[in-house]
Short mmCIF file of N, CA, C and O in Angstrom, two decimals:
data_model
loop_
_atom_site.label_atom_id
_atom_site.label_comp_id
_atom_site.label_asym_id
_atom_site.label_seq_id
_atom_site.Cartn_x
_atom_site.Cartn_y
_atom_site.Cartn_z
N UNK A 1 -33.07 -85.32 89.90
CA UNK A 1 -34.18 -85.78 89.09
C UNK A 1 -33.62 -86.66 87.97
O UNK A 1 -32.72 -86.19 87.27
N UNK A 2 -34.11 -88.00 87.73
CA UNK A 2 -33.82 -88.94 86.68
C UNK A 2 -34.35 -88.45 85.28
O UNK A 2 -35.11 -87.52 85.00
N UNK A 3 -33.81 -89.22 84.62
CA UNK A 3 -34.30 -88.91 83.24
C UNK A 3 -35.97 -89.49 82.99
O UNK A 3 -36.88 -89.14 82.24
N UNK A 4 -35.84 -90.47 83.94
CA UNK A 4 -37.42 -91.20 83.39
C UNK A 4 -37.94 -90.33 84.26
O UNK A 4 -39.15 -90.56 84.27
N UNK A 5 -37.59 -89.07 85.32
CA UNK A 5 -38.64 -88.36 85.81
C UNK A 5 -39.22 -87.23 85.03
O UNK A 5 -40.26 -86.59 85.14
N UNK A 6 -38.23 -87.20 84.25
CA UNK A 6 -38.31 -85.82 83.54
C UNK A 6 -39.09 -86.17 82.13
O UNK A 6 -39.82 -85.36 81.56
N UNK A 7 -38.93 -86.98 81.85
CA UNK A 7 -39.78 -87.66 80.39
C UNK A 7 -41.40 -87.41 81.07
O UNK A 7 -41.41 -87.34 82.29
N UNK A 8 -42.48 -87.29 80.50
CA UNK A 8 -43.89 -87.51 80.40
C UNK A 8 -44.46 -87.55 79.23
O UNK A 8 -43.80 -87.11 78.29
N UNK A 9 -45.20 -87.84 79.09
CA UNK A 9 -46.23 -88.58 77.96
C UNK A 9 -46.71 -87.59 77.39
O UNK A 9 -47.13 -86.59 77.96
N UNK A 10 -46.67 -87.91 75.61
CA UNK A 10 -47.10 -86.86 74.99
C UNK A 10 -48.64 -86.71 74.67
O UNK A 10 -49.25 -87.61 74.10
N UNK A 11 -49.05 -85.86 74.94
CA UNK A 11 -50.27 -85.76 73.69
C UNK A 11 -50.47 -86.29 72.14
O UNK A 11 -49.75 -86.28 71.14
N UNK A 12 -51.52 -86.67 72.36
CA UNK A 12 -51.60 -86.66 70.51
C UNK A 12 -51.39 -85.42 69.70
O UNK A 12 -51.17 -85.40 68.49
N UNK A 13 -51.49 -84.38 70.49
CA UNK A 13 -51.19 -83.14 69.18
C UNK A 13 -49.78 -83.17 68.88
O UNK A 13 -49.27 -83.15 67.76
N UNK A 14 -49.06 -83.22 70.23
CA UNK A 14 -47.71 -82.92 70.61
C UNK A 14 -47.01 -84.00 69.35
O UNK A 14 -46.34 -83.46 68.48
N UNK A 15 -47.19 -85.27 69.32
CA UNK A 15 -46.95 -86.29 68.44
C UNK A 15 -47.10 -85.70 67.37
O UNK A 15 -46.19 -85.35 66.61
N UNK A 16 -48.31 -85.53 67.23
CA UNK A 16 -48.49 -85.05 65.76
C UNK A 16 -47.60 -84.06 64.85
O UNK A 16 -47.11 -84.07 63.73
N UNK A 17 -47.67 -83.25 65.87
CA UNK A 17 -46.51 -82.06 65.38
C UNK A 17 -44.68 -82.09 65.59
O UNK A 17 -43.79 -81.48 65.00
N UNK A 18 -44.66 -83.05 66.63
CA UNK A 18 -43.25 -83.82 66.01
C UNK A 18 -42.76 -84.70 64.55
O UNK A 18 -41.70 -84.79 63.92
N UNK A 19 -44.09 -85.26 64.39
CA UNK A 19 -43.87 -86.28 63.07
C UNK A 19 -44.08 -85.34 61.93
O UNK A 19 -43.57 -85.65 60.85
N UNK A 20 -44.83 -84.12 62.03
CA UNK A 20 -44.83 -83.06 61.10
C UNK A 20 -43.64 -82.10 60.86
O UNK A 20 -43.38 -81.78 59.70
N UNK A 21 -42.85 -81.60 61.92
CA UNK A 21 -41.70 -81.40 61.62
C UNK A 21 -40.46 -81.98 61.50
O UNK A 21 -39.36 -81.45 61.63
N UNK A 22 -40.83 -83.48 61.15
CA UNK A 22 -39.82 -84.35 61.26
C UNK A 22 -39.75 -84.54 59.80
O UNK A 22 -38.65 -84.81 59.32
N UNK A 23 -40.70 -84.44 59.08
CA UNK A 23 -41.31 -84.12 57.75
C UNK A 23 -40.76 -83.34 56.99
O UNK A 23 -40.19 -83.62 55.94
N UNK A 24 -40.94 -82.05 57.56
CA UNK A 24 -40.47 -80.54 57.32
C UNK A 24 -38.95 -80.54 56.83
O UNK A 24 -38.42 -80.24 55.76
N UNK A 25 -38.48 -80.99 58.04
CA UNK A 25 -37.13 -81.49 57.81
C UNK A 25 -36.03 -82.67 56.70
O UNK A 25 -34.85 -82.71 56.32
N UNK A 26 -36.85 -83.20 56.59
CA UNK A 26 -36.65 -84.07 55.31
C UNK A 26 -36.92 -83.47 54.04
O UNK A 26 -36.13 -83.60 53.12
N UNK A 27 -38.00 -82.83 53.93
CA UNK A 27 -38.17 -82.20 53.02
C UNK A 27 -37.38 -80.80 52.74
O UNK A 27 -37.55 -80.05 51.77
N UNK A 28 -36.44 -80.64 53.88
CA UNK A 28 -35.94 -78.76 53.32
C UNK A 28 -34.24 -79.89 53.49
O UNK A 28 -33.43 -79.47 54.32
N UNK A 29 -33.98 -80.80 52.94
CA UNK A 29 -32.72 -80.97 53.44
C UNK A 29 -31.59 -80.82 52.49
O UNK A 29 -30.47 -81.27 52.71
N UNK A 30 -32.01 -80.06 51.22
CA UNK A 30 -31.32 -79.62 50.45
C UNK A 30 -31.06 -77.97 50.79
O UNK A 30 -30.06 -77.46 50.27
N UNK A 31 -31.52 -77.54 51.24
CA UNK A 31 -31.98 -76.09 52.23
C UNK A 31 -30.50 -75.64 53.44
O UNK A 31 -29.56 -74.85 53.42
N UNK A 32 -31.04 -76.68 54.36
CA UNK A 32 -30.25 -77.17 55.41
C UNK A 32 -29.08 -77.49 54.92
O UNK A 32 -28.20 -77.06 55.68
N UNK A 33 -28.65 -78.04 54.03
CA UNK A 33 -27.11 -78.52 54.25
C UNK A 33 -26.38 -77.81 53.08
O UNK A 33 -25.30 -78.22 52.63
N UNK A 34 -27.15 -76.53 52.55
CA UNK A 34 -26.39 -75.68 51.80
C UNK A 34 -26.37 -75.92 50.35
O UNK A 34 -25.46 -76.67 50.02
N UNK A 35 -27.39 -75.33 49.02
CA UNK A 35 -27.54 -75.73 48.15
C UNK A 35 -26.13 -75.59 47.00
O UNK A 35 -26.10 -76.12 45.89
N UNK A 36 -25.22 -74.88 47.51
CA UNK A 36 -23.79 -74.96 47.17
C UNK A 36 -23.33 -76.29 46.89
O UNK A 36 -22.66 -76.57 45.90
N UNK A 37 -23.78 -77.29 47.98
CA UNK A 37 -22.80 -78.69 48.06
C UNK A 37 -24.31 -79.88 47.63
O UNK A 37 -24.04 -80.86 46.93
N UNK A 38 -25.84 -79.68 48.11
CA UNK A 38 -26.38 -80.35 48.25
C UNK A 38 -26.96 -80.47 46.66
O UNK A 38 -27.60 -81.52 46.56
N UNK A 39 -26.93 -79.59 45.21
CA UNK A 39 -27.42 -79.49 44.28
C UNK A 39 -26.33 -80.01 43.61
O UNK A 39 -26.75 -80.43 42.54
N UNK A 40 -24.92 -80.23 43.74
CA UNK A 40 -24.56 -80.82 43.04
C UNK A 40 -24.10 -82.02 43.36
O UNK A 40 -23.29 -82.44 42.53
N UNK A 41 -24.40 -82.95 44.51
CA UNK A 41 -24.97 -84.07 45.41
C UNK A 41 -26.28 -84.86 45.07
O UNK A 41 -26.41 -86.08 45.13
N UNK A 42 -27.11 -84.07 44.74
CA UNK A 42 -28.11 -84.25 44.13
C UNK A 42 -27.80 -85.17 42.83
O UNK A 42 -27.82 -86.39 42.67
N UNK A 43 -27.50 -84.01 41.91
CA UNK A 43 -27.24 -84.06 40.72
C UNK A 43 -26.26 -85.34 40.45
O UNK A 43 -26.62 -85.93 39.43
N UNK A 44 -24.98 -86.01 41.14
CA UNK A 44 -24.03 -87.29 41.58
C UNK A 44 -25.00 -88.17 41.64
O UNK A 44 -25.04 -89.09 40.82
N UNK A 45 -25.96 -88.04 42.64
CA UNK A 45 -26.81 -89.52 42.80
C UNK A 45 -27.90 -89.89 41.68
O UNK A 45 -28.45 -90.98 41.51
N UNK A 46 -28.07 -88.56 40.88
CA UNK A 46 -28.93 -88.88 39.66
C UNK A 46 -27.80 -89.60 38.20
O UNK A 46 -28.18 -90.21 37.20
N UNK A 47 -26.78 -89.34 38.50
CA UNK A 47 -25.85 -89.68 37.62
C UNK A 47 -25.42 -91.29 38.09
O UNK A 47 -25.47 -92.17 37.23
N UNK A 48 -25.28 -91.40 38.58
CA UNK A 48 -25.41 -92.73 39.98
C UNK A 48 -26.17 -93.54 39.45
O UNK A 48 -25.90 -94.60 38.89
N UNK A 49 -27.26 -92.99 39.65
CA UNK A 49 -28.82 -94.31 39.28
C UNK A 49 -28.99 -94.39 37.64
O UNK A 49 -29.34 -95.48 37.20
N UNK A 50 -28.76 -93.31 36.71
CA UNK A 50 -28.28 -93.18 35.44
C UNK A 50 -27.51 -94.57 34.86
O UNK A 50 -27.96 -95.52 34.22
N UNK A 51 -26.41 -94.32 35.29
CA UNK A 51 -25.47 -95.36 35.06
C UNK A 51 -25.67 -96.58 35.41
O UNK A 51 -25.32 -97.50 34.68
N UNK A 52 -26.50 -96.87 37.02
CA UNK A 52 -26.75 -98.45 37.40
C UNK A 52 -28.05 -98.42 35.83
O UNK A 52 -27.79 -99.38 35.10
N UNK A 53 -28.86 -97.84 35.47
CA UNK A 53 -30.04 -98.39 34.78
C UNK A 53 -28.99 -98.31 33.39
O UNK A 53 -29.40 -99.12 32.57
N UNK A 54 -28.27 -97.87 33.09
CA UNK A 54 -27.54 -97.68 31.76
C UNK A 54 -26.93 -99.14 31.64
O UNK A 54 -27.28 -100.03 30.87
N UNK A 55 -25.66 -99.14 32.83
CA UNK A 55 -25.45 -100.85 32.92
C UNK A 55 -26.02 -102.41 32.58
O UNK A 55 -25.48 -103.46 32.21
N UNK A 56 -27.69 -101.90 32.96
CA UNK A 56 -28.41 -102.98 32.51
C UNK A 56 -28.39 -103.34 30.74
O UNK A 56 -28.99 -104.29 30.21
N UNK A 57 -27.93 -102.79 30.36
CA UNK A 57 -28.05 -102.40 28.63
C UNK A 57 -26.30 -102.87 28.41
O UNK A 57 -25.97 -104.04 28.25
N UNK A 58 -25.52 -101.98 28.44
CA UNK A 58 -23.89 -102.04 28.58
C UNK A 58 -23.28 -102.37 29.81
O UNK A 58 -22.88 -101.50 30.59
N UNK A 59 -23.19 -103.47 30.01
CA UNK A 59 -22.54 -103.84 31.32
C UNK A 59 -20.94 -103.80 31.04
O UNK A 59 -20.33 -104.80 30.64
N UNK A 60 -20.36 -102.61 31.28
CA UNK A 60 -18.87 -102.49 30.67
C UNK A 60 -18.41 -102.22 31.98
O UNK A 60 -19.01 -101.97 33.03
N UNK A 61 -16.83 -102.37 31.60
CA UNK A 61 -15.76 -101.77 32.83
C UNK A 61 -15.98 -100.45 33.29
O UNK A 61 -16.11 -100.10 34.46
N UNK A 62 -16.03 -99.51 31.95
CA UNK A 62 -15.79 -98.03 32.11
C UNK A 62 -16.94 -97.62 32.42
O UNK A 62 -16.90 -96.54 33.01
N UNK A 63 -18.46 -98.25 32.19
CA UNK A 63 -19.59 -97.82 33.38
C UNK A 63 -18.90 -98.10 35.01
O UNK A 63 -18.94 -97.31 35.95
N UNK A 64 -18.35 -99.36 34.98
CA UNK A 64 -18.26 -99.87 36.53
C UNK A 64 -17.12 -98.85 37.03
O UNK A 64 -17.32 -98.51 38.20
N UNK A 65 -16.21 -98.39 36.58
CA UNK A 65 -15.53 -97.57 36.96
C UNK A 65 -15.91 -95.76 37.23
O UNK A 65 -15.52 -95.08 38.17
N UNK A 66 -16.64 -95.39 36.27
CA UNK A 66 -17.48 -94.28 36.67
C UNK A 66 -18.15 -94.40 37.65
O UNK A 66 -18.11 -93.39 38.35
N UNK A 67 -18.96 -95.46 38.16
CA UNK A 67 -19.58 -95.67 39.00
C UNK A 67 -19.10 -95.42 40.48
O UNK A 67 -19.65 -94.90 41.46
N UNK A 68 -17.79 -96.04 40.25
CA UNK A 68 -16.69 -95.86 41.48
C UNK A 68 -16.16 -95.48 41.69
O UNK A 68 -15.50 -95.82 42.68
N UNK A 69 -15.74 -93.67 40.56
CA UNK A 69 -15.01 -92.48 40.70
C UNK A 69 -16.13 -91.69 41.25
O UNK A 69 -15.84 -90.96 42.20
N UNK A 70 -17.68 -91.70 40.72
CA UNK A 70 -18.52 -90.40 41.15
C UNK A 70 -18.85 -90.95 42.61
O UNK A 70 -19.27 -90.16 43.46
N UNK A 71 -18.72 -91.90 42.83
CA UNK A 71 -19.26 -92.66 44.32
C UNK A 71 -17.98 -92.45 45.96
O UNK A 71 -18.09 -92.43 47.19
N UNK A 72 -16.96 -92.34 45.01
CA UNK A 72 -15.85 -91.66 45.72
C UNK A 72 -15.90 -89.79 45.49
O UNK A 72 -16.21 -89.10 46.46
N UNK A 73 -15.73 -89.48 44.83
CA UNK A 73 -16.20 -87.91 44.59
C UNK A 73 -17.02 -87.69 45.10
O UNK A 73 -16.81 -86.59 45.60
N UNK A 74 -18.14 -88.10 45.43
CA UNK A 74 -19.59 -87.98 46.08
C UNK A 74 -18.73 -87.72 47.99
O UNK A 74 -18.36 -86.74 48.63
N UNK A 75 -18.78 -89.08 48.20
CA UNK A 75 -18.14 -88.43 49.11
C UNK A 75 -17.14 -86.89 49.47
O UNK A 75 -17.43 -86.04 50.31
N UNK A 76 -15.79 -86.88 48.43
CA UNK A 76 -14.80 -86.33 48.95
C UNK A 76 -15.80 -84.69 48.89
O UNK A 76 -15.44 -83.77 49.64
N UNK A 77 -16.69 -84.55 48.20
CA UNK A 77 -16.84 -83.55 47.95
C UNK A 77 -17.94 -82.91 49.01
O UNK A 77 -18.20 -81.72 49.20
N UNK A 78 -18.52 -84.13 49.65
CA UNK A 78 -19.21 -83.65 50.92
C UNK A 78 -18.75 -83.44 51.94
O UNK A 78 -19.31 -82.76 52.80
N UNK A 79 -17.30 -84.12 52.09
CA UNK A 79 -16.12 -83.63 52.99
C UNK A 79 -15.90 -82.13 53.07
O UNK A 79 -15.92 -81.27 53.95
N UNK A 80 -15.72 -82.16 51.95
CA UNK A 80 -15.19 -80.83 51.61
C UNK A 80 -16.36 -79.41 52.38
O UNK A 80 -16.09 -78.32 52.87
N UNK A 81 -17.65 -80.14 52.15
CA UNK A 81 -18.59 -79.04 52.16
C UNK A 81 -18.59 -78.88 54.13
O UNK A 81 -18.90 -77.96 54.88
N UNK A 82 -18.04 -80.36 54.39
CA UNK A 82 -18.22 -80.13 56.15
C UNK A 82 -17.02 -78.91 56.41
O UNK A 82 -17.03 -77.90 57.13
N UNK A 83 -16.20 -79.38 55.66
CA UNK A 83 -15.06 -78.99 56.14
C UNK A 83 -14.79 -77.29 56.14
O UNK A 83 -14.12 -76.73 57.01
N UNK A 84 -15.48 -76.55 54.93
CA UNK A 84 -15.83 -75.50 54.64
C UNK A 84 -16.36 -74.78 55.40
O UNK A 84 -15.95 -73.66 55.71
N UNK A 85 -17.69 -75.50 55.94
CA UNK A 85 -18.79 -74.69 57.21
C UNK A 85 -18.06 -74.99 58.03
O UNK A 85 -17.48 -73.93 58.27
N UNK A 86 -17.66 -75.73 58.67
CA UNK A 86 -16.84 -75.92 59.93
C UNK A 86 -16.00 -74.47 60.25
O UNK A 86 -16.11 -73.67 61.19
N UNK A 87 -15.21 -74.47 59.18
CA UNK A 87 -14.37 -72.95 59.22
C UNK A 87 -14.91 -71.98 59.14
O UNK A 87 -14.35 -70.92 59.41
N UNK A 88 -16.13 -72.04 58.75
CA UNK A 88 -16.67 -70.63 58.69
C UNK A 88 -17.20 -70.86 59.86
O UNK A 88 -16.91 -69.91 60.59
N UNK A 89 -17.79 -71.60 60.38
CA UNK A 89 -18.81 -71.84 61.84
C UNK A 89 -17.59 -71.47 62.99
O UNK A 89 -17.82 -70.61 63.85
N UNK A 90 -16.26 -72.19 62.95
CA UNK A 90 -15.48 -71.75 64.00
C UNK A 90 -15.16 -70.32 64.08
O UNK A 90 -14.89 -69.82 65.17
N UNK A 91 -15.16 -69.55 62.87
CA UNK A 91 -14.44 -68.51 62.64
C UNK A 91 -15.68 -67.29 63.57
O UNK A 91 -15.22 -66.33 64.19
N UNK A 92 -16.87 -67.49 63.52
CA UNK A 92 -17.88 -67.26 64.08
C UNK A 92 -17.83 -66.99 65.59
O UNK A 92 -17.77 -65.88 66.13
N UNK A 93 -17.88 -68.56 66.34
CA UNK A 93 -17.42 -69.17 67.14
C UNK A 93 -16.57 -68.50 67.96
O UNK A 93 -16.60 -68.65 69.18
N UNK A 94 -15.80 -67.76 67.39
CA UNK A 94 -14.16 -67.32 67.94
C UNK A 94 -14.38 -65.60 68.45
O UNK A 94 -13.90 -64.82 69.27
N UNK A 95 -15.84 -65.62 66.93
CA UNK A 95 -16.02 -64.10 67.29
C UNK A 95 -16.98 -63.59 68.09
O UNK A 95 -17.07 -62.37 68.24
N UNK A 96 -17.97 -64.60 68.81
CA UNK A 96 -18.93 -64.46 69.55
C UNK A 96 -18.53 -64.27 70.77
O UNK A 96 -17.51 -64.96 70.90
N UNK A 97 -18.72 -63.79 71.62
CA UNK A 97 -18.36 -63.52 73.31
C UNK A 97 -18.94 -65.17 73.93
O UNK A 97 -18.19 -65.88 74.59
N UNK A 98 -20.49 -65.61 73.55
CA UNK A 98 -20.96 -66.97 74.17
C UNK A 98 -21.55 -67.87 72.84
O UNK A 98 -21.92 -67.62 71.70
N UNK A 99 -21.48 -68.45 73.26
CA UNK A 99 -22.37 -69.48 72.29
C UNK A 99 -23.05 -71.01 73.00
O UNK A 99 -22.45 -72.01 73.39
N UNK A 100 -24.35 -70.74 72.99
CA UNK A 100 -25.53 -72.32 73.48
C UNK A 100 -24.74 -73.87 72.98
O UNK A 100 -24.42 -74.18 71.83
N UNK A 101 -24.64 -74.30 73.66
CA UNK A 101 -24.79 -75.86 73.52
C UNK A 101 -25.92 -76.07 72.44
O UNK A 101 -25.92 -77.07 71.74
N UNK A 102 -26.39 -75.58 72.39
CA UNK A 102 -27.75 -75.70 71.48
C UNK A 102 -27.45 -75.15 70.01
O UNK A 102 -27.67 -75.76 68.97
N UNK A 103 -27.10 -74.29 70.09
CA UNK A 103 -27.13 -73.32 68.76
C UNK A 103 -25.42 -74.56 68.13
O UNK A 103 -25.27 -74.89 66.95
N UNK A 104 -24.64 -74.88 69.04
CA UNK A 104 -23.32 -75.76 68.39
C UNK A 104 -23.99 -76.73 67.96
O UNK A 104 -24.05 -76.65 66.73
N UNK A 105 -24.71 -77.90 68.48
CA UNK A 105 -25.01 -78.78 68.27
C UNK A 105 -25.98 -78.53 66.76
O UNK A 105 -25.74 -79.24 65.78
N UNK A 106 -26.90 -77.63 66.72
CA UNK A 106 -27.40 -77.31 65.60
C UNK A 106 -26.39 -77.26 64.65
O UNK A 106 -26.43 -78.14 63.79
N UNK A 107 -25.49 -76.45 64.61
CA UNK A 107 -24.53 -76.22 63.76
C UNK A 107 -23.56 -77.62 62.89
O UNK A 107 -23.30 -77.77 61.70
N UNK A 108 -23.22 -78.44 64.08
CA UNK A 108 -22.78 -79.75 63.70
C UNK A 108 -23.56 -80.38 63.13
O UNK A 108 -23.13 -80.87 62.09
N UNK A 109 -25.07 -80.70 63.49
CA UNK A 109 -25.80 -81.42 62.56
C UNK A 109 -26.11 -80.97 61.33
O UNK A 109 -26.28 -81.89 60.53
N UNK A 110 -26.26 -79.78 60.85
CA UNK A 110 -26.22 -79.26 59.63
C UNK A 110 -24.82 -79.25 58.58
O UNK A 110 -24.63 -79.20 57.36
N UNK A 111 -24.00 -79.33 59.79
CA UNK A 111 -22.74 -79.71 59.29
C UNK A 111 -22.24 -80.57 58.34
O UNK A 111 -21.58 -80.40 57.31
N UNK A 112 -22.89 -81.90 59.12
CA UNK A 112 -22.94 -83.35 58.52
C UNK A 112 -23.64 -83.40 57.83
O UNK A 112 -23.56 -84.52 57.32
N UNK A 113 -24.71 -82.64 57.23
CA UNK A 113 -25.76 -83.09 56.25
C UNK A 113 -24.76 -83.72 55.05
O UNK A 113 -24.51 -84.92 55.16
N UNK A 114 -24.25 -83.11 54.08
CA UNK A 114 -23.58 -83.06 53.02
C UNK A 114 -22.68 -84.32 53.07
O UNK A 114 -22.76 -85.18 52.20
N UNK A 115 -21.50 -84.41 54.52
CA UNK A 115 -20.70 -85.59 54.20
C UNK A 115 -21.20 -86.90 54.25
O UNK A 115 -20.63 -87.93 53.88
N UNK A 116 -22.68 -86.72 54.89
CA UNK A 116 -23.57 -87.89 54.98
C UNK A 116 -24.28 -88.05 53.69
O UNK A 116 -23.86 -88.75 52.77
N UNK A 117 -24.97 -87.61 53.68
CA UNK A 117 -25.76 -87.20 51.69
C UNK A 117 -24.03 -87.88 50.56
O UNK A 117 -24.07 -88.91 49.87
N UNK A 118 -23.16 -87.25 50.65
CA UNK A 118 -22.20 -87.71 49.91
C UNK A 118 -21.90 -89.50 50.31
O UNK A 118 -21.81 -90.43 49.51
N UNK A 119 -21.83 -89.54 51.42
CA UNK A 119 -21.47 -91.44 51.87
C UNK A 119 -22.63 -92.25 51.70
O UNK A 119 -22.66 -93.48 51.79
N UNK A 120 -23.78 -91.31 51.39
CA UNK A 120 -25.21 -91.78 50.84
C UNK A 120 -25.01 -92.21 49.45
O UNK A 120 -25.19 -93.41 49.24
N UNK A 121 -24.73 -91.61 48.66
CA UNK A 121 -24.37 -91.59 47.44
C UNK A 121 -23.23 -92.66 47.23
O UNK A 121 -23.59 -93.67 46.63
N UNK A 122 -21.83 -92.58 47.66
CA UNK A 122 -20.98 -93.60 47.69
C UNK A 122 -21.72 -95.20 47.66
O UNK A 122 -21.59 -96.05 46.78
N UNK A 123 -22.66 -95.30 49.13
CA UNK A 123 -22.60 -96.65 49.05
C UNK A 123 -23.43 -97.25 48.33
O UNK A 123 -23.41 -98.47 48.13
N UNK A 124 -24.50 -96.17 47.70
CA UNK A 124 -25.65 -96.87 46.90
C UNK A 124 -24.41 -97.14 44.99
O UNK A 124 -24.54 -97.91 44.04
N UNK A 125 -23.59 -96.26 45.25
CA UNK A 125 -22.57 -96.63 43.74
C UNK A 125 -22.09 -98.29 44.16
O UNK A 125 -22.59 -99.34 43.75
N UNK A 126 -21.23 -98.16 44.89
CA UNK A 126 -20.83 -99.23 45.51
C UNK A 126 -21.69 -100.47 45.52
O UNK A 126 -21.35 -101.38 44.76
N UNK A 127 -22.66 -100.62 46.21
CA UNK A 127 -23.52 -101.22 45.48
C UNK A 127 -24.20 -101.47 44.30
O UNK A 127 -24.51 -102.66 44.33
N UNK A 128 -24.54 -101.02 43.39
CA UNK A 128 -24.64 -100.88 42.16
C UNK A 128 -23.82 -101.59 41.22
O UNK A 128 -24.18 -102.25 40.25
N UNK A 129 -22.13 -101.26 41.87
CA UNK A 129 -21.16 -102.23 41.29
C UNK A 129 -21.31 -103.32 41.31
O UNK A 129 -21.52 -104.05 40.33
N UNK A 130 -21.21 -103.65 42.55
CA UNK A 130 -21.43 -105.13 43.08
C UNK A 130 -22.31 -105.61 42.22
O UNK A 130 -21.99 -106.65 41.65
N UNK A 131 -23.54 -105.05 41.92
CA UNK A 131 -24.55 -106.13 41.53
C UNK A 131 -24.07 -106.26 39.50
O UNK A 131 -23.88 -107.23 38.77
N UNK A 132 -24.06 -104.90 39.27
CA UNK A 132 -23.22 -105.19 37.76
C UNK A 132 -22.24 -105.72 37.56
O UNK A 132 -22.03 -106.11 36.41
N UNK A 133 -21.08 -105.98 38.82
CA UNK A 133 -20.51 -107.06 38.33
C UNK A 133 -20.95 -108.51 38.85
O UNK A 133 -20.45 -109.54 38.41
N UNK A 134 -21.70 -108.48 39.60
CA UNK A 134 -22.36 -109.83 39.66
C UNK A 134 -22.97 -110.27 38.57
O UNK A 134 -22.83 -111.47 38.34
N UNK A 135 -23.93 -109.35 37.50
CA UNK A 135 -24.46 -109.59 36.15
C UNK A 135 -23.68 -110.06 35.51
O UNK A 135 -23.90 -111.14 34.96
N UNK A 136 -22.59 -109.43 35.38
CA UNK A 136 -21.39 -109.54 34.18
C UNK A 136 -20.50 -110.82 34.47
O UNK A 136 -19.70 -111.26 33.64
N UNK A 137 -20.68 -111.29 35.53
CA UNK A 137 -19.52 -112.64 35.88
C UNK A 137 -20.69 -113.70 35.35
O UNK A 137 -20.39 -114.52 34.48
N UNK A 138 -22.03 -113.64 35.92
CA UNK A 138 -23.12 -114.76 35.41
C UNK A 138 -23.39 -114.66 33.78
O UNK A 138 -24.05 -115.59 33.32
N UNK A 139 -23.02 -113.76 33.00
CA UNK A 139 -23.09 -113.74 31.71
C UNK A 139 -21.47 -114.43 31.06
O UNK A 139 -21.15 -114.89 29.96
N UNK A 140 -20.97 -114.27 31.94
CA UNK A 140 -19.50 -115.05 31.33
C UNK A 140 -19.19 -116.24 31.35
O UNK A 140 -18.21 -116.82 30.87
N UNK A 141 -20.62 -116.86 32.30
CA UNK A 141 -20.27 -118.02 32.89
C UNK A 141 -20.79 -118.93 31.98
O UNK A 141 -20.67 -120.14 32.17
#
């Protein structure tokens, strides 16, 4: 059996209630990826957008450089949070007799929440730079 045999057409409810828990999910994704790593991820990207609106006022080095230590930290620290569950998830893993393709794959995607959320954070700093120092070179000019 092909894949296009196995696909059929959804209902409108069926739709409906995909785009509703697709919802759900966006909305608990501080939940999901462990409020250990995701609250103070949070808290980075509010410091993040802080500093780009602060810049507009003080367009200095040592904003642009904060910008590009918490934007790197942002990351390393969502690393960290994969890297954490991972070990605890294998350690699990090791102790279970079976484990679903299903229930792993869950596990990995929750996994990644954090180092993704953190490279979320990175590139919107990163950007941010860019454009403050784009301000700051047209004011010199």
């Amino acid at each position: 059996m092909t894949i296009l045999q196995q696909t059929r057409e959804l209902t409108s409810a069926e739709m409906d209630a995909l785009i509703e828990e697709g919802g759900r999910s966006s909305v608990n994704i501080l939940n999901e990826g462990g409020y250990l790593f995701m609250i103070p991820l949070l808290i980075l990207l509010l410091v993040v957008v802080f500093l780009f609106i602060r810049g507009f006022k003080s367009n200095t080095e040592k904003n642009a450089q904060l910008l590009k230590s918490i934007g790197l930290f942002s990351l390393a620290f969502g690393v960290l949070g994969f890297i954490l569950g991972m070990l605890g998830a294998l350690e699990a893993i090791a102790l279970a007799n079976s484990i679903s393709q299903q229930v792993l794959a869950a596990g990995l995607k929750v996994a990644l929440i954090a180092p993704t959320f953190g490279l979320v954070i990175l590139v919107f700093a990163r950007l941010f730079d860019i454009i403050l120092l784009w301000m700051r070179k047209e004011k010199e000019e």
